[in-house]
Amino acid sequence: MEISIIGLPGSGKTTVFNALTKCTAETKLHSSGGLTTNPAIAKVPDERVTKLSSIFHPKKTTPAEIKYVDIGGLGKGFGKEQGISGQFLNILSTADAILQVVRAFEDENIPHVEGKIDPLRDIETMDMELIFSDLIIVEKRLGRLESSLKGGKGAERDLAFKEQDLLNRVKSALEKNIPIRLQKLTPDELRSLSNYQFLTAKPMLVVINIGEKQLNGYSATLEELKQKYTQPQVELISMCGKLEMELAQLTDQEAEEFRKDIGLKETAFDAVIKHSYALLGLISFFTVGEDEVRAWTIRKDTPAVKAAGKIHTDIEKGFIRAEVIHYDDFIKSGNMAEARKRGLLRLEGKTYIVQDGDISHFLFNV
Ligand SMILES: Nc1nc2c(ncn2[C@@H]2O[C@H](COP(=O)(O)OP(=O)(O)OP(=O)(O)O)[C@@H](O)[C@H]2O)c(=O)[nH]1
Ligand SMILES: [Mg+2]
C-alpha cells in the first residue's frame, strides 16, 4: 500500500512527509534538479495496539504501517496545465492513493507560485493537471484500440468495441473537466477502468497545510472548503505541516505535553494517517502473545484464510480455522481465560470475513 504525495511547488510536501514518517528530509523552496522520490514508512497510530501491549507485555510491539512517497523537483512549470508525464506519471500511476498538499500558510519570505494564497484555486489547478494526464492515457489507449479493431474479429472485436465506447464516454467527460470519480459509471465499468490506473479515479486525501497562526481558527474555513469541493473518495483535512514536523522529532510524551501546552485538541498527525488508512479501504486485525503484539493490515472484506496468508504463506496453505475475539469483547473480559469462560472466543472457518479489531489466532498444519 502506497500513497504518493503531490502538490504545487513549495506547498509543503516534504514538510508533511517528514511529519507523517518522522523523517528528516530537507525542506526548501523550489528544490531544483531532476525528479526525486523519497519513500518512507509511517506507523499507524492505534490506541488498541498500545492497550493490548500493556496487557500482554510482549517482547515486541508492531503497529500497522503505511508507505508514503514524497515527490520533489517538479519544477516551477508544474501546475501550468502541462499534464503529468514520463517518470512522474509512472510513480503516480502505481500509487494506491494520492495525498495532495495544499498551501494555506502565509509567509512573505516564501512566495507562492501564483502570488496570492488560495487553497481552492490550487486544488482545482491540481485537478486540471490530473485530468489532463488521464486524457493523455485515454487517447493513447483509444489509438491502440483503433488498430486492434481493424484486425480483430468475433468476441475480441466486441470487447474492443465496448471498451472503445466506455473510453470515449470517459474522454468526453474529462474534456468537460469532470474527474473520473465524479463520472457516472457503473461498478463494472469502474472495474474495467482500474487497469489504466487513472489519476482522477484514485482516492485522494487533501491536506490543507496551515500556518501556526491559523491553528486555532481554521475549522470554519475548512468546512467552507469541504462544501465547495466534494467528491466521492476524496477527503479534506487541515494540518500545520511545520509544527507537526517539529513534533515528529520529539518523543510521544514530549509531543503530547507540547500539544497540551498550546491547546491543540486533536492530533493532526493521527488524523491524517487514520484518514489515509480509511480512504484506502484498509482495516487492522491483531495477533497477541508474549512474544509480539502486532497489527496486520488487510483490505476490508478479506476472508480469514487470506488474512492468515499475510502472516505466513504456510498458515494460509495449512489453514484449519481461526480463533477470533473482537478487541472490544476482549477488553470487556479483561483477559483471554475470562473471555473463553464467557464464550466470547469464536471458531471461524476459511471464508469468515475478518473485521477491523479482530484478535485472531490461526490454527494450521504444515
Ligand atoms: N511558515 C510555514 N512555512 C512552511 C509550512 N510548511 C512548509 N513551510 C515552508 O515552505 C517551504 C517549502 O516547504 P517544502 O516542504 O520543502 O515544500 P515542498 O512542497 O516539498 O517543495 P518542493 O519539493 O520544492 O516542491 C519551506 O521553507 C518550509 O519550511 C508551514 O506550515 N508554515
Ligand atoms: Mg519537497
Tab-separated table of C-alpha atoms and ligand atoms in Angstrom:
chain	number	residue	atom	x	y	z
A	1	MET	CA	0.000	0.000	0.000
A	2	GLU	CA	1.497	3.216	-1.140
A	3	ILE	CA	0.402	6.832	-1.019
A	4	SER	CA	2.124	9.389	-3.220
A	5	ILE	CA	2.390	12.955	-2.025
A	6	ILE	CA	1.751	15.607	-4.655
A	7	GLY	CA	1.174	19.329	-4.609
A	8	LEU	CA	2.296	22.545	-6.209
A	9	PRO	CA	5.959	23.508	-5.767
A	10	GLY	CA	6.641	24.740	-2.250
A	11	SER	CA	3.233	23.722	-0.878
A	12	GLY	CA	4.905	21.798	1.937
A	13	LYS	CA	5.003	18.244	0.585
A	14	THR	CA	8.329	17.348	2.134
A	15	THR	CA	7.320	19.037	5.377
A	16	VAL	CA	4.122	16.973	5.609
A	17	PHE	CA	6.025	13.846	4.575
A	18	ASN	CA	8.517	14.405	7.402
A	19	ALA	CA	5.668	14.932	9.842
A	20	LEU	CA	3.998	11.653	8.883
A	21	THR	CA	7.064	9.447	8.637
A	22	LYS	CA	9.236	11.158	11.253
A	23	CYS	CA	11.906	11.516	8.589
A	24	THR	CA	14.223	14.492	8.283
A	25	ALA	CA	14.289	15.048	4.547
A	26	GLU	CA	15.472	18.530	3.601
A	27	THR	CA	12.733	21.108	3.059
A	28	LYS	CA	13.492	24.077	0.912
A	29	LEU	CA	11.909	26.365	-1.544
A	30	HIS	CA	11.719	25.155	-5.140
A	31	SER	CA	14.153	22.317	-4.970
A	32	SER	CA	15.708	22.288	-8.419
A	33	GLY	CA	17.229	19.439	-10.358
A	34	GLY	CA	15.619	16.234	-11.504
A	35	LEU	CA	12.623	14.398	-10.186
A	36	THR	CA	13.270	12.794	-6.817
A	37	THR	CA	11.221	10.264	-4.939
A	38	ASN	CA	11.610	9.527	-1.301
A	39	PRO	CA	9.632	6.667	0.194
A	40	ALA	CA	9.248	6.079	3.932
A	41	ILE	CA	7.042	4.142	6.276
A	42	ALA	CA	4.652	5.739	8.751
A	43	LYS	CA	3.420	3.838	11.746
A	44	VAL	CA	-0.350	3.827	12.019
A	45	PRO	CA	-1.333	5.148	15.453
A	46	ASP	CA	-3.819	2.791	17.111
A	47	GLU	CA	-4.671	3.058	20.793
A	48	ARG	CA	-5.855	-0.566	20.694
A	49	VAL	CA	-2.325	-1.773	19.952
A	50	THR	CA	-0.968	0.284	22.845
A	51	LYS	CA	-3.625	-1.162	25.153
A	52	LEU	CA	-3.013	-4.754	24.064
A	53	SER	CA	0.695	-4.244	24.565
A	54	SER	CA	0.121	-3.019	28.118
A	55	ILE	CA	-1.880	-6.185	28.830
A	56	PHE	CA	0.406	-8.792	27.224
A	57	HIS	CA	3.792	-7.142	27.938
A	58	PRO	CA	5.212	-8.640	24.739
A	59	LYS	CA	8.901	-8.530	23.806
A	60	LYS	CA	7.911	-6.638	20.685
A	61	THR	CA	5.009	-4.420	19.644
A	62	THR	CA	4.455	-3.840	15.945
A	63	PRO	CA	1.915	-1.292	14.692
A	64	ALA	CA	0.431	-1.296	11.218
A	65	GLU	CA	2.332	0.618	8.564
A	66	ILE	CA	1.616	2.748	5.578
A	67	LYS	CA	4.083	3.896	2.932
A	68	TYR	CA	4.270	7.496	1.777
A	69	VAL	CA	6.311	8.678	-1.177
A	70	ASP	CA	7.452	12.302	-1.315
A	71	ILE	CA	7.941	13.550	-4.849
A	72	GLY	CA	10.223	16.514	-5.369
A	73	GLY	CA	11.760	18.513	-8.170
A	74	LEU	CA	8.563	19.098	-10.120
A	75	GLY	CA	9.881	22.441	-11.244
A	76	LYS	CA	8.183	25.820	-11.417
A	77	GLY	CA	6.240	24.930	-14.542
A	78	PHE	CA	4.225	22.319	-12.717
A	79	GLY	CA	0.626	23.373	-12.361
A	80	LYS	CA	0.521	25.101	-15.729
A	81	GLU	CA	-1.628	22.516	-17.432
A	82	GLN	CA	1.127	20.541	-18.963
A	83	GLY	CA	-0.127	17.346	-17.522
A	84	ILE	CA	1.952	14.767	-15.792
A	85	SER	CA	4.120	12.544	-17.876
A	86	GLY	CA	7.106	10.273	-18.010
A	87	GLN	CA	8.672	9.123	-14.808
A	88	PHE	CA	6.371	11.231	-12.628
A	89	LEU	CA	3.310	9.638	-14.181
A	90	ASN	CA	4.778	6.172	-13.683
A	91	ILE	CA	5.269	6.831	-9.993
A	92	LEU	CA	1.798	8.263	-9.525
A	93	SER	CA	0.115	5.514	-11.529
A	94	THR	CA	1.323	2.805	-9.209
A	95	ALA	CA	0.152	4.642	-6.076
A	96	ASP	CA	-2.898	3.263	-4.297
A	97	ALA	CA	-3.928	6.750	-3.282
A	98	ILE	CA	-2.828	10.348	-3.560
A	99	LEU	CA	-2.127	12.757	-0.755
A	100	GLN	CA	-2.317	16.284	-2.044
A	101	VAL	CA	-0.669	19.029	-0.005
A	102	VAL	CA	-2.226	22.447	-0.499
A	103	ARG	CA	-0.654	25.587	0.840
A	104	ALA	CA	-2.705	27.739	3.188
A	105	PHE	CA	0.108	29.073	5.364
A	106	GLU	CA	1.067	32.696	4.917
A	107	ASP	CA	4.753	33.550	4.792
A	108	GLU	CA	6.104	36.589	2.980
A	109	ASN	CA	9.526	35.011	2.723
A	110	ILE	CA	8.138	32.100	0.770
A	111	PRO	CA	6.427	33.369	-2.371
A	112	HIS	CA	3.584	31.300	-3.790
A	113	VAL	CA	3.901	30.385	-7.467
A	114	GLU	CA	0.618	32.212	-8.115
A	115	GLY	CA	1.175	35.102	-5.731
A	116	LYS	CA	-1.927	35.052	-3.540
A	117	ILE	CA	-2.688	32.162	-1.191
A	118	ASP	CA	-5.861	30.433	-2.370
A	119	PRO	CA	-6.298	26.755	-1.450
A	120	LEU	CA	-9.395	26.128	-3.580
A	121	ARG	CA	-7.712	27.555	-6.672
A	122	ASP	CA	-4.719	25.280	-6.049
A	123	ILE	CA	-6.889	22.178	-5.620
A	124	GLU	CA	-8.602	22.992	-8.889
A	125	THR	CA	-5.270	23.592	-10.595
A	126	MET	CA	-4.125	20.163	-9.493
A	127	ASP	CA	-7.389	18.648	-10.729
A	128	MET	CA	-6.675	20.123	-14.133
A	129	GLU	CA	-3.219	18.552	-14.161
A	130	LEU	CA	-4.581	15.161	-13.160
A	131	ILE	CA	-7.445	15.375	-15.656
A	132	PHE	CA	-5.023	16.350	-18.396
A	133	SER	CA	-2.842	13.336	-17.614
A	134	ASP	CA	-5.814	10.984	-17.689
A	135	LEU	CA	-6.812	12.409	-21.058
A	136	ILE	CA	-3.403	11.538	-22.447
A	137	ILE	CA	-3.776	7.955	-21.197
A	138	VAL	CA	-7.293	7.657	-22.674
A	139	GLU	CA	-6.195	8.992	-26.027
A	140	LYS	CA	-3.243	6.633	-26.226
A	141	ARG	CA	-5.451	3.654	-25.419
A	142	LEU	CA	-8.121	4.718	-27.899
A	143	GLY	CA	-5.467	4.958	-30.579
A	144	ARG	CA	-4.306	1.429	-29.875
A	145	LEU	CA	-7.866	0.124	-29.812
A	146	GLU	CA	-8.464	1.629	-33.209
A	147	SER	CA	-5.773	-0.508	-34.779
A	148	SER	CA	-6.798	-3.683	-32.946
A	149	LEU	CA	-10.399	-3.158	-34.104
A	150	LYS	CA	-9.207	-3.301	-37.667
A	151	GLY	CA	-7.611	-6.691	-37.254
A	152	GLY	CA	-9.757	-8.317	-34.563
A	153	LYS	CA	-12.797	-10.484	-35.060
A	154	GLY	CA	-15.622	-12.138	-33.131
A	155	ALA	CA	-15.748	-11.815	-29.358
A	156	GLU	CA	-12.442	-9.990	-29.244
A	157	ARG	CA	-13.820	-7.301	-31.517
A	158	ASP	CA	-16.993	-6.957	-29.439
A	159	LEU	CA	-14.936	-6.430	-26.320
A	160	ALA	CA	-12.805	-3.840	-28.042
A	161	PHE	CA	-15.942	-2.011	-29.195
A	162	LYS	CA	-17.297	-1.998	-25.669
A	163	GLU	CA	-14.043	-0.628	-24.314
A	164	GLN	CA	-13.923	1.992	-27.022
A	165	ASP	CA	-17.415	3.149	-26.125
A	166	LEU	CA	-16.535	3.373	-22.427
A	167	LEU	CA	-13.281	5.225	-23.049
A	168	ASN	CA	-14.994	7.673	-25.388
A	169	ARG	CA	-17.522	8.497	-22.680
A	170	VAL	CA	-14.740	8.913	-20.107
A	171	LYS	CA	-12.846	11.110	-22.544
A	172	SER	CA	-15.683	13.486	-23.274
A	173	ALA	CA	-16.393	13.878	-19.544
A	174	LEU	CA	-12.708	14.547	-18.853
A	175	GLU	CA	-12.804	17.164	-21.585
A	176	LYS	CA	-15.560	18.865	-19.594
A	177	ASN	CA	-13.162	18.841	-16.618
A	178	ILE	CA	-15.019	16.101	-14.767
A	179	PRO	CA	-12.656	13.805	-12.849
A	180	ILE	CA	-13.404	10.078	-13.176
A	181	ARG	CA	-14.532	9.939	-9.528
A	182	LEU	CA	-17.437	12.242	-10.438
A	183	GLN	CA	-18.391	10.487	-13.651
A	184	LYS	CA	-21.481	8.350	-13.653
A	185	LEU	CA	-20.020	4.913	-14.207
A	186	THR	CA	-21.270	1.515	-13.117
A	187	PRO	CA	-19.172	-0.577	-10.701
A	188	ASP	CA	-18.407	-2.894	-13.630
A	189	GLU	CA	-17.185	-0.022	-15.755
A	190	LEU	CA	-15.055	1.301	-12.920
A	191	ARG	CA	-13.539	-2.131	-12.504
A	192	SER	CA	-12.632	-2.387	-16.144
A	193	LEU	CA	-11.039	1.054	-15.949
A	194	SER	CA	-8.923	0.126	-12.943
A	195	ASN	CA	-6.168	-1.379	-15.113
A	196	TYR	CA	-5.403	2.043	-16.522
A	197	GLN	CA	-4.536	3.480	-13.115
A	198	PHE	CA	-6.244	6.763	-13.912
A	199	LEU	CA	-5.159	9.504	-11.548
A	200	THR	CA	-8.585	11.114	-11.160
A	201	ALA	CA	-10.024	7.752	-10.161
A	202	LYS	CA	-7.707	7.260	-7.205
A	203	PRO	CA	-8.755	8.020	-3.636
A	204	MET	CA	-7.323	11.364	-2.586
A	205	LEU	CA	-6.630	12.954	0.756
A	206	VAL	CA	-6.264	16.717	0.521
A	207	VAL	CA	-4.109	18.068	3.340
A	208	ILE	CA	-4.509	21.810	3.749
A	209	ASN	CA	-1.160	22.940	5.090
A	210	ILE	CA	-1.979	25.728	7.512
A	211	GLY	CA	0.393	28.050	9.345
A	212	GLU	CA	0.979	28.190	13.068
A	213	LYS	CA	-1.205	31.294	13.363
A	214	GLN	CA	-4.170	29.500	11.794
A	215	LEU	CA	-4.017	26.594	14.243
A	216	ASN	CA	-6.988	27.589	16.345
A	217	GLY	CA	-9.362	29.081	13.889
A	218	TYR	CA	-9.240	27.260	10.622
A	219	SER	CA	-12.160	24.895	11.111
A	220	ALA	CA	-14.796	27.231	9.643
A	221	THR	CA	-12.647	27.837	6.553
A	222	LEU	CA	-12.042	24.103	6.216
A	223	GLU	CA	-15.782	23.423	6.390
A	224	GLU	CA	-16.361	26.005	3.688
A	225	LEU	CA	-13.726	24.382	1.503
A	226	LYS	CA	-15.263	20.959	2.066
A	227	GLN	CA	-18.637	22.239	0.901
A	228	LYS	CA	-17.173	23.776	-2.215
A	229	TYR	CA	-15.128	20.733	-3.049
A	230	THR	CA	-16.943	17.460	-2.560
A	231	GLN	CA	-16.131	14.298	-4.415
A	232	PRO	CA	-16.540	10.644	-3.593
A	233	GLN	CA	-13.260	9.081	-2.447
A	234	VAL	CA	-11.875	12.485	-1.536
A	235	GLU	CA	-11.381	13.898	1.939
A	236	LEU	CA	-10.108	17.252	3.148
A	237	ILE	CA	-8.237	17.758	6.361
A	238	SER	CA	-6.034	20.520	7.756
A	239	MET	CA	-2.634	20.174	9.334
A	240	CYS	CA	0.126	22.533	10.314
A	241	GLY	CA	2.906	20.757	8.496
A	242	LYS	CA	5.722	22.738	10.026
A	243	LEU	CA	4.561	22.256	13.599
A	244	GLU	CA	3.785	18.572	13.095
A	245	MET	CA	7.207	18.087	11.542
A	246	GLU	CA	8.823	19.569	14.623
A	247	LEU	CA	6.640	17.467	16.921
A	248	ALA	CA	7.594	14.331	14.982
A	249	GLN	CA	11.152	14.752	16.205
A	250	LEU	CA	10.109	14.667	19.858
A	251	THR	CA	9.199	11.602	21.906
A	252	ASP	CA	5.489	10.775	22.020
A	253	GLN	CA	5.285	12.024	25.569
A	254	GLU	CA	7.060	15.294	24.845
A	255	ALA	CA	4.863	15.862	21.819
A	256	GLU	CA	1.727	15.251	23.840
A	257	GLU	CA	2.794	17.725	26.508
A	258	PHE	CA	3.582	20.289	23.854
A	259	ARG	CA	0.169	19.803	22.260
A	260	LYS	CA	-1.489	20.285	25.628
A	261	ASP	CA	0.537	23.428	26.300
A	262	ILE	CA	-0.556	25.160	23.135
A	263	GLY	CA	-4.124	23.884	23.469
A	264	LEU	CA	-4.216	21.572	20.457
A	265	LYS	CA	-7.216	19.339	20.915
A	266	GLU	CA	-6.775	16.856	18.144
A	267	THR	CA	-3.609	15.408	16.748
A	268	ALA	CA	-3.449	16.221	13.073
A	269	PHE	CA	-0.772	13.587	12.634
A	270	ASP	CA	-3.089	10.811	13.882
A	271	ALA	CA	-5.991	12.149	11.867
A	272	VAL	CA	-4.099	12.288	8.568
A	273	ILE	CA	-2.764	8.759	8.901
A	274	LYS	CA	-6.103	7.360	10.007
A	275	HIS	CA	-7.856	9.075	7.100
A	276	SER	CA	-5.264	7.665	4.684
A	277	TYR	CA	-5.891	4.202	6.052
A	278	ALA	CA	-9.660	4.505	5.775
A	279	LEU	CA	-9.513	6.036	2.305
A	280	LEU	CA	-7.544	3.033	1.103
A	281	GLY	CA	-10.244	0.736	2.480
A	282	LEU	CA	-7.840	-0.827	4.953
A	283	ILE	CA	-8.550	-2.351	8.341
A	284	SER	CA	-6.405	-3.933	11.053
A	285	PHE	CA	-6.610	-7.232	12.836
A	286	PHE	CA	-4.342	-8.186	15.705
A	287	THR	CA	-2.265	-11.098	16.871
A	288	VAL	CA	-1.298	-11.159	20.536
A	289	GLY	CA	1.082	-13.109	22.748
A	290	GLU	CA	4.125	-12.934	24.980
A	291	ASP	CA	6.450	-12.578	22.017
A	292	GLU	CA	4.623	-10.000	19.997
A	293	VAL	CA	1.527	-7.867	19.828
A	294	ARG	CA	1.030	-6.905	16.240
A	295	ALA	CA	-1.395	-5.104	13.968
A	296	TRP	CA	-1.814	-6.532	10.468
A	297	THR	CA	-3.165	-4.575	7.555
A	298	ILE	CA	-5.746	-6.073	5.226
A	299	ARG	CA	-8.324	-4.757	2.821
A	300	LYS	CA	-11.913	-4.674	4.000
A	301	ASP	CA	-13.809	-7.907	3.146
A	302	THR	CA	-10.766	-10.175	3.340
A	303	PRO	CA	-11.568	-13.802	4.230
A	304	ALA	CA	-9.752	-15.400	7.185
A	305	VAL	CA	-7.627	-17.687	5.040
A	306	LYS	CA	-6.218	-14.738	3.073
A	307	ALA	CA	-5.681	-12.711	6.246
A	308	ALA	CA	-3.707	-15.672	7.617
A	309	GLY	CA	-1.557	-15.553	4.498
A	310	LYS	CA	-0.460	-12.043	5.464
A	311	ILE	CA	1.310	-13.566	8.447
A	312	HIS	CA	2.803	-16.506	6.595
A	313	THR	CA	2.002	-18.397	3.416
A	314	ASP	CA	2.248	-21.685	5.370
A	315	ILE	CA	-0.617	-20.572	7.603
A	316	GLU	CA	-2.710	-19.858	4.524
A	317	LYS	CA	-1.840	-23.184	2.909
A	318	GLY	CA	-2.401	-25.284	6.035
A	319	PHE	CA	-5.302	-23.214	7.395
A	320	ILE	CA	-7.596	-25.198	9.698
A	321	ARG	CA	-9.532	-22.489	11.482
A	322	ALA	CA	-9.255	-19.186	13.259
A	323	GLU	CA	-9.947	-18.496	16.893
A	324	VAL	CA	-11.340	-14.974	16.985
A	325	ILE	CA	-12.411	-12.445	19.548
A	326	HIS	CA	-13.180	-8.826	18.861
A	327	TYR	CA	-10.954	-6.295	20.641
A	328	ASP	CA	-13.959	-4.747	22.457
A	329	ASP	CA	-15.108	-8.131	23.801
A	330	PHE	CA	-11.591	-8.925	24.909
A	331	ILE	CA	-11.243	-5.634	26.788
A	332	LYS	CA	-14.604	-6.185	28.496
A	333	SER	CA	-13.440	-9.620	29.656
A	334	GLY	CA	-10.053	-8.396	30.882
A	335	ASN	CA	-8.118	-11.484	29.805
A	336	MET	CA	-8.280	-14.489	27.482
A	337	ALA	CA	-9.211	-17.022	30.180
A	338	GLU	CA	-12.229	-14.935	31.228
A	339	ALA	CA	-13.211	-14.332	27.604
A	340	ARG	CA	-13.077	-18.081	26.981
A	341	LYS	CA	-15.225	-18.715	30.053
A	342	ARG	CA	-17.782	-16.234	28.790
A	343	GLY	CA	-17.830	-17.990	25.433
A	344	LEU	CA	-16.657	-14.902	23.547
A	345	LEU	CA	-13.971	-16.701	21.558
A	346	ARG	CA	-15.369	-17.898	18.271
A	347	LEU	CA	-14.092	-20.536	15.905
A	348	GLU	CA	-14.255	-19.341	12.336
A	349	GLY	CA	-13.555	-21.031	9.012
A	350	LYS	CA	-11.680	-20.034	5.866
A	351	THR	CA	-14.417	-17.823	4.466
A	352	TYR	CA	-15.062	-15.803	7.618
A	353	ILE	CA	-14.712	-12.105	6.762
A	354	VAL	CA	-12.184	-10.617	9.142
A	355	GLN	CA	-13.415	-7.480	10.919
A	356	ASP	CA	-11.488	-4.399	11.975
A	357	GLY	CA	-10.326	-5.011	15.554
A	358	ASP	CA	-10.488	-8.798	15.477
A	359	ILE	CA	-7.875	-10.534	17.601
A	360	SER	CA	-7.082	-13.727	15.728
A	361	HIS	CA	-5.209	-16.890	16.421
A	362	PHE	CA	-4.832	-19.191	13.422
A	363	LEU	CA	-4.696	-22.951	13.712
A	364	PHE	CA	-2.909	-24.638	10.835
A	365	ASN	CA	-0.834	-27.674	9.900
A	366	VAL	CA	2.085	-27.825	7.538
B	1	LIG	N1	5.560	29.151	7.912
B	1	LIG	C1	5.376	27.935	7.398
B	1	LIG	N2	6.225	27.512	6.465
B	1	LIG	C2	6.050	26.293	5.964
B	1	LIG	C3	4.976	25.420	6.356
B	1	LIG	N3	5.058	24.288	5.670
B	1	LIG	C4	6.143	24.419	4.844
B	1	LIG	N4	6.727	25.609	5.018
B	1	LIG	C5	7.938	26.123	4.342
B	1	LIG	O1	7.741	26.139	2.955
B	1	LIG	C6	8.951	25.815	2.262
B	1	LIG	C7	8.715	24.654	1.319
B	1	LIG	O2	8.392	23.513	2.074
B	1	LIG	P1	8.640	22.055	1.497
B	1	LIG	O3	8.065	21.086	2.474
B	1	LIG	O4	10.052	21.878	1.112
B	1	LIG	O5	7.710	22.124	0.205
B	1	LIG	P2	7.645	21.104	-0.992
B	1	LIG	O6	6.243	21.092	-1.460
B	1	LIG	O7	8.255	19.812	-0.621
B	1	LIG	O8	8.560	21.856	-2.045
B	1	LIG	P3	9.167	21.257	-3.408
B	1	LIG	O9	9.556	19.849	-3.129
B	1	LIG	O10	10.318	22.168	-3.695
B	1	LIG	O11	8.082	21.403	-4.414
B	1	LIG	C8	9.983	25.505	3.333
B	1	LIG	O12	10.761	26.638	3.537
B	1	LIG	C9	9.120	25.197	4.550
B	1	LIG	O13	9.786	25.476	5.749
B	1	LIG	C10	4.084	25.912	7.372
B	1	LIG	O14	3.141	25.240	7.803
B	1	LIG	N5	4.321	27.171	7.847
B	2	MG	MG	9.850	18.699	-1.490
